[in-house]
XYZ file of C-alpha atoms in Angstrom:
262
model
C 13.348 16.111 27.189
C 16.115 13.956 26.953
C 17.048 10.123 26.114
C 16.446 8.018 23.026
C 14.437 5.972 21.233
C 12.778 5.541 17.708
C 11.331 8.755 16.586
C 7.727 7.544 15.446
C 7.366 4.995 18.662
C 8.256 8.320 20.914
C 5.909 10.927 19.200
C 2.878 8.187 18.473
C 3.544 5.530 20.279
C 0.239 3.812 22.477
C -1.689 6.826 20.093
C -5.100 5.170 19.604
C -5.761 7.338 16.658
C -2.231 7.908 14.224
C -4.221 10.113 11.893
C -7.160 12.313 11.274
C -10.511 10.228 11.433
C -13.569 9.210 14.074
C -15.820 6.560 14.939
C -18.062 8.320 13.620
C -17.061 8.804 10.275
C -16.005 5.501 9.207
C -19.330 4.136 10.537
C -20.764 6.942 8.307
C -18.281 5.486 5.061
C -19.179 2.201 6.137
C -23.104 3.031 6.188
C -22.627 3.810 2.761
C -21.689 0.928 0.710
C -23.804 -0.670 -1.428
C -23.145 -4.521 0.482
C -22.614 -5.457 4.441
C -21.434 -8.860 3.620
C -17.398 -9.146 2.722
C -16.037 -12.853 2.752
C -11.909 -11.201 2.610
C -11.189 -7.616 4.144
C -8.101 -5.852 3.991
C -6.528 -2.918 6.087
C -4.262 -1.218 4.344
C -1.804 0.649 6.720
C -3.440 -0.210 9.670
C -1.668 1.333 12.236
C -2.656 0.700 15.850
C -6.221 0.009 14.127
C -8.672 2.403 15.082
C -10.790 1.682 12.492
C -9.780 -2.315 12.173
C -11.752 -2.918 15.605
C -14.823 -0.977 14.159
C -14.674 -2.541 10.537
C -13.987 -5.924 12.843
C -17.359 -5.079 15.128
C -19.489 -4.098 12.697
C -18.609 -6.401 9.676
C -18.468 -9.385 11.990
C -15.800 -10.432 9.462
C -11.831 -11.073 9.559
C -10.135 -8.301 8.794
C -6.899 -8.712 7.825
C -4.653 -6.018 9.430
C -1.435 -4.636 6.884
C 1.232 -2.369 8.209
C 5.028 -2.022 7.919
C 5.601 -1.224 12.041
C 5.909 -3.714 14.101
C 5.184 -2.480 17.285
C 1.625 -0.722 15.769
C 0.676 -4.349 15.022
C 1.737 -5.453 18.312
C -0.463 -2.494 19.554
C -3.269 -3.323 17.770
C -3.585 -6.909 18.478
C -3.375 -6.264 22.305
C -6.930 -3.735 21.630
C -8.242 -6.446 19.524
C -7.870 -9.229 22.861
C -9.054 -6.421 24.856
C -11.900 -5.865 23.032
C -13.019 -9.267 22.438
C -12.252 -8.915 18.488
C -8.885 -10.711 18.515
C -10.459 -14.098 16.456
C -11.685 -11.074 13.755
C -8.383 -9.319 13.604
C -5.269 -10.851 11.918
C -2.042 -8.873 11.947
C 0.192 -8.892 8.729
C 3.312 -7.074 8.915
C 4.290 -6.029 5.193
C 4.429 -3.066 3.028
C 1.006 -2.136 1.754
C 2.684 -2.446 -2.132
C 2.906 -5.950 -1.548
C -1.150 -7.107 -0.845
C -1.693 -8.687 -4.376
C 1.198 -10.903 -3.699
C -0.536 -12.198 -0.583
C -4.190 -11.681 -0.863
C -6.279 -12.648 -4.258
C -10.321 -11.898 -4.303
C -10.397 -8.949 -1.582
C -14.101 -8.006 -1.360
C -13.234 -4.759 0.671
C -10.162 -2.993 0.628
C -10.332 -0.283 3.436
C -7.208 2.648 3.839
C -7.723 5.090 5.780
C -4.922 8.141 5.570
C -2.197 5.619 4.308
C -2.253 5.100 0.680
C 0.083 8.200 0.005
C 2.867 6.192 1.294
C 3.231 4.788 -1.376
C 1.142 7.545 -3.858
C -2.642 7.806 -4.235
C -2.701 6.317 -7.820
C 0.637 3.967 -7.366
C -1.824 2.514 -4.521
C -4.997 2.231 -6.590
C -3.435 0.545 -9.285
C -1.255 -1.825 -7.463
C -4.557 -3.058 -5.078
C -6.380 -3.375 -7.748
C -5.730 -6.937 -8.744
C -6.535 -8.343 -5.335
C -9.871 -7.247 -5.475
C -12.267 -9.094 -7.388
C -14.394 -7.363 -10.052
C -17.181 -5.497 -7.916
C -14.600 -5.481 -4.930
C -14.906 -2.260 -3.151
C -11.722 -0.448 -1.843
C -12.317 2.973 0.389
C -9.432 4.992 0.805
C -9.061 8.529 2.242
C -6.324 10.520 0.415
C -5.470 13.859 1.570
C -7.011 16.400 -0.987
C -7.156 20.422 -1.883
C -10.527 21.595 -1.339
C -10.324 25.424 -2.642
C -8.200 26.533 -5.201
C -7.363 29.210 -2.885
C -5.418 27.754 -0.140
C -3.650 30.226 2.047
C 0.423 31.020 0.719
C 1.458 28.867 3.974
C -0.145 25.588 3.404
C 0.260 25.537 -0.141
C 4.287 26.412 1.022
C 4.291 23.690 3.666
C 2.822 20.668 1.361
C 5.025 21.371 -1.655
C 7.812 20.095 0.635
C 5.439 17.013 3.024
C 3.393 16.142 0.042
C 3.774 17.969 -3.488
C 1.729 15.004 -4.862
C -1.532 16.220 -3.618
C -4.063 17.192 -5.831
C -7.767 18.727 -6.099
C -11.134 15.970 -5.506
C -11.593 16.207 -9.379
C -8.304 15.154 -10.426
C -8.141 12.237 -7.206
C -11.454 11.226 -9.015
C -9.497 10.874 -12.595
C -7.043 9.461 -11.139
C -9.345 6.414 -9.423
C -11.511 6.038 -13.261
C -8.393 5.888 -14.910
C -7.680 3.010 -12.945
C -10.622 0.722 -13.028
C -12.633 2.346 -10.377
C -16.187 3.631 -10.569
C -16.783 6.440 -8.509
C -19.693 5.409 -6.061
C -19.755 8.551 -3.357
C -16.865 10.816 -1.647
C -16.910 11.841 2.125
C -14.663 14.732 3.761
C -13.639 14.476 7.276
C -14.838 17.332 9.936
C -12.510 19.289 11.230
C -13.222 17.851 14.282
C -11.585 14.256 13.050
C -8.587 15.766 12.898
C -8.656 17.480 16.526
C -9.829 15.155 18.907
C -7.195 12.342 20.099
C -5.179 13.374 17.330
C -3.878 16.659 16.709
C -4.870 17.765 20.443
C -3.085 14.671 22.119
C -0.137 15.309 18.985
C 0.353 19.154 19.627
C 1.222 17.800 23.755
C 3.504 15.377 22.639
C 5.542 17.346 20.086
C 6.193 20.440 21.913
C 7.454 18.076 24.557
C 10.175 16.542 21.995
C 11.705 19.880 20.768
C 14.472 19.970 23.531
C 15.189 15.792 23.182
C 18.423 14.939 22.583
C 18.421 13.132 19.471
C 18.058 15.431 16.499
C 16.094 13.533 14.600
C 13.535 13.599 17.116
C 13.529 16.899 17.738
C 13.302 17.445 13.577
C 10.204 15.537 13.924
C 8.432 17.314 16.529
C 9.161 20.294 14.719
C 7.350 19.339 11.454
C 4.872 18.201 13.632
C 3.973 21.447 15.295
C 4.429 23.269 12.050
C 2.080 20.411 10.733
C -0.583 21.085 12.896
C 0.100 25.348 12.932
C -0.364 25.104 9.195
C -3.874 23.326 9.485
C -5.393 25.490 12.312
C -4.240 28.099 9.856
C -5.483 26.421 6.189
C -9.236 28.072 6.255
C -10.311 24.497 5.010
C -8.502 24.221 2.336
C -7.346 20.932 2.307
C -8.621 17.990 4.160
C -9.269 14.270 3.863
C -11.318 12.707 1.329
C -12.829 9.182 1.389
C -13.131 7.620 -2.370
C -15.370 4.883 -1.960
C -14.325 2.624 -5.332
C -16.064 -0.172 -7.017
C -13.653 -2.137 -9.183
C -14.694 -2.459 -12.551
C -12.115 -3.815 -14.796
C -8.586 -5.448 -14.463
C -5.755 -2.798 -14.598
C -3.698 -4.346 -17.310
C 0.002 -2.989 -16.486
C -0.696 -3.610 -12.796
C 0.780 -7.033 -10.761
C -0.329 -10.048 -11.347
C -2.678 -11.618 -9.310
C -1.903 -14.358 -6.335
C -3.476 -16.536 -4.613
C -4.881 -15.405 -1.425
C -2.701 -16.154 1.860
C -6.244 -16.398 4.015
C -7.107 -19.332 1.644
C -4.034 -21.041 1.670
């Protein structure tokens, strides 16, 4: 495959899904909070906003949209319009470290396999003052679930992510930073398959021979990505931490006021 382009936009780009996850089980995570009614929502890392529409649908509230990549946002607001959601969905492009400085008394803070862009607990203690006591944030974090993960995966992730750590020390990790614990949920393998990993393997194999190399670098720790998991016996997997705020973080930002209320 030859030409050129930006590596992401050519291996994900018009993606509907950009990471493990269903329909299914964020209406599941969603069926499980303790409230339905959310006056300011956040997406954090977004993406093309699989799960905005359905938090958007079901909520029946504005959810405001936060991702770094432009053209994701651009994606996402053309399915919002399609789907009739577009008044419900507003598109922010920012880094995710940067929410308290733009929104202040979050009632639901919803991530779905983005927070360790900028590191599970950096994440939960730098959203913590935009939510207001009792807020909720849900964020799925990619976690070991055996202590006896197979040589290759353990291999692979101390190079893509040597931060990740076990369910009980995630769980530490969100106490120790105001949160109370309300319930965990870990996806299927089937989340990670279908439109994601089956659509991914496709796309990847058919960057290996591109031109530029930092495509082709990509597509290669892409296919290794997705070897390693079809491989991993379940060892790892993602983990939704549904969080209740309980107390202010004191060394965390301070807070601002809201840019939905401005």
């Amino acid at each position: 495959m030859t030409g050129t382009g930006d590596p992401i936009d050519l291996l994900f780009g018009g993606m509907r899904k950009l990471g493990p996850g269903s329909e299914a089980d964020t209406l599941h995570v969603l069926g499980s909070l303790p409230r339905r009614t959310f006056e300011v929502v956040v997406d954090a890392g977004c993406g093309t906003g699989r799960q905005t529409l359905t938090l958007a649908r079901e909520l029946g509230a504005v959810v405001n949209a936060v991702d770094s990549h432009g053209p994701f946002l651009d994606d996402l607001a053309r399915r919002a319009a399609d789907a009739r959601l577009a008044p419900l969905v507003r598109v922010h492009r920012m880094d995710m470290k940067d929410i308290p400085q733009a929104f202040d008394g979050v009632d639901l803070l919803w991530s779905e396999g983005a927070a360790y862009n900028i590191g599970f607990s950096h994440a939960l203690t730098t959203w913590a003052p935009s939510l207001n006591e009792g807020g909720i944030a849900v964020v799925s974090e990619l976690s070991w679930l055996k202590e006896d993960a197979p040589r290759a995966g353990r291999a692979f992730f101390k190079s893509a992510y040597p931060d990740m750590q076990t369910v009980r020390r995630n769980a530490a990790t969100a106490q120790a930073a105001g949160y109370r614990i309300l319930t965990t949920h870990t996806l299927p393998t089937q989340a990670w398959m279908d439109d994601y990993y089956d659509v991914l393997t496709l796309r990847a194999e058919a960057l290996l021979d591109h031109s530029d190399p930092s495509v082709r670098e990509l597509a290669r720790d892409t296919v290794r990505e997705i070897e390693v998991f079809r491989l991993s016996d379940g060892s790892y997997g993602y983990v939704f931490y549904v969080l209740r705020r309980e107390a202010f973080v004191a060394n965390a930002p301070q807070r601002w006021r809201s840019a939905t209320r401005r």
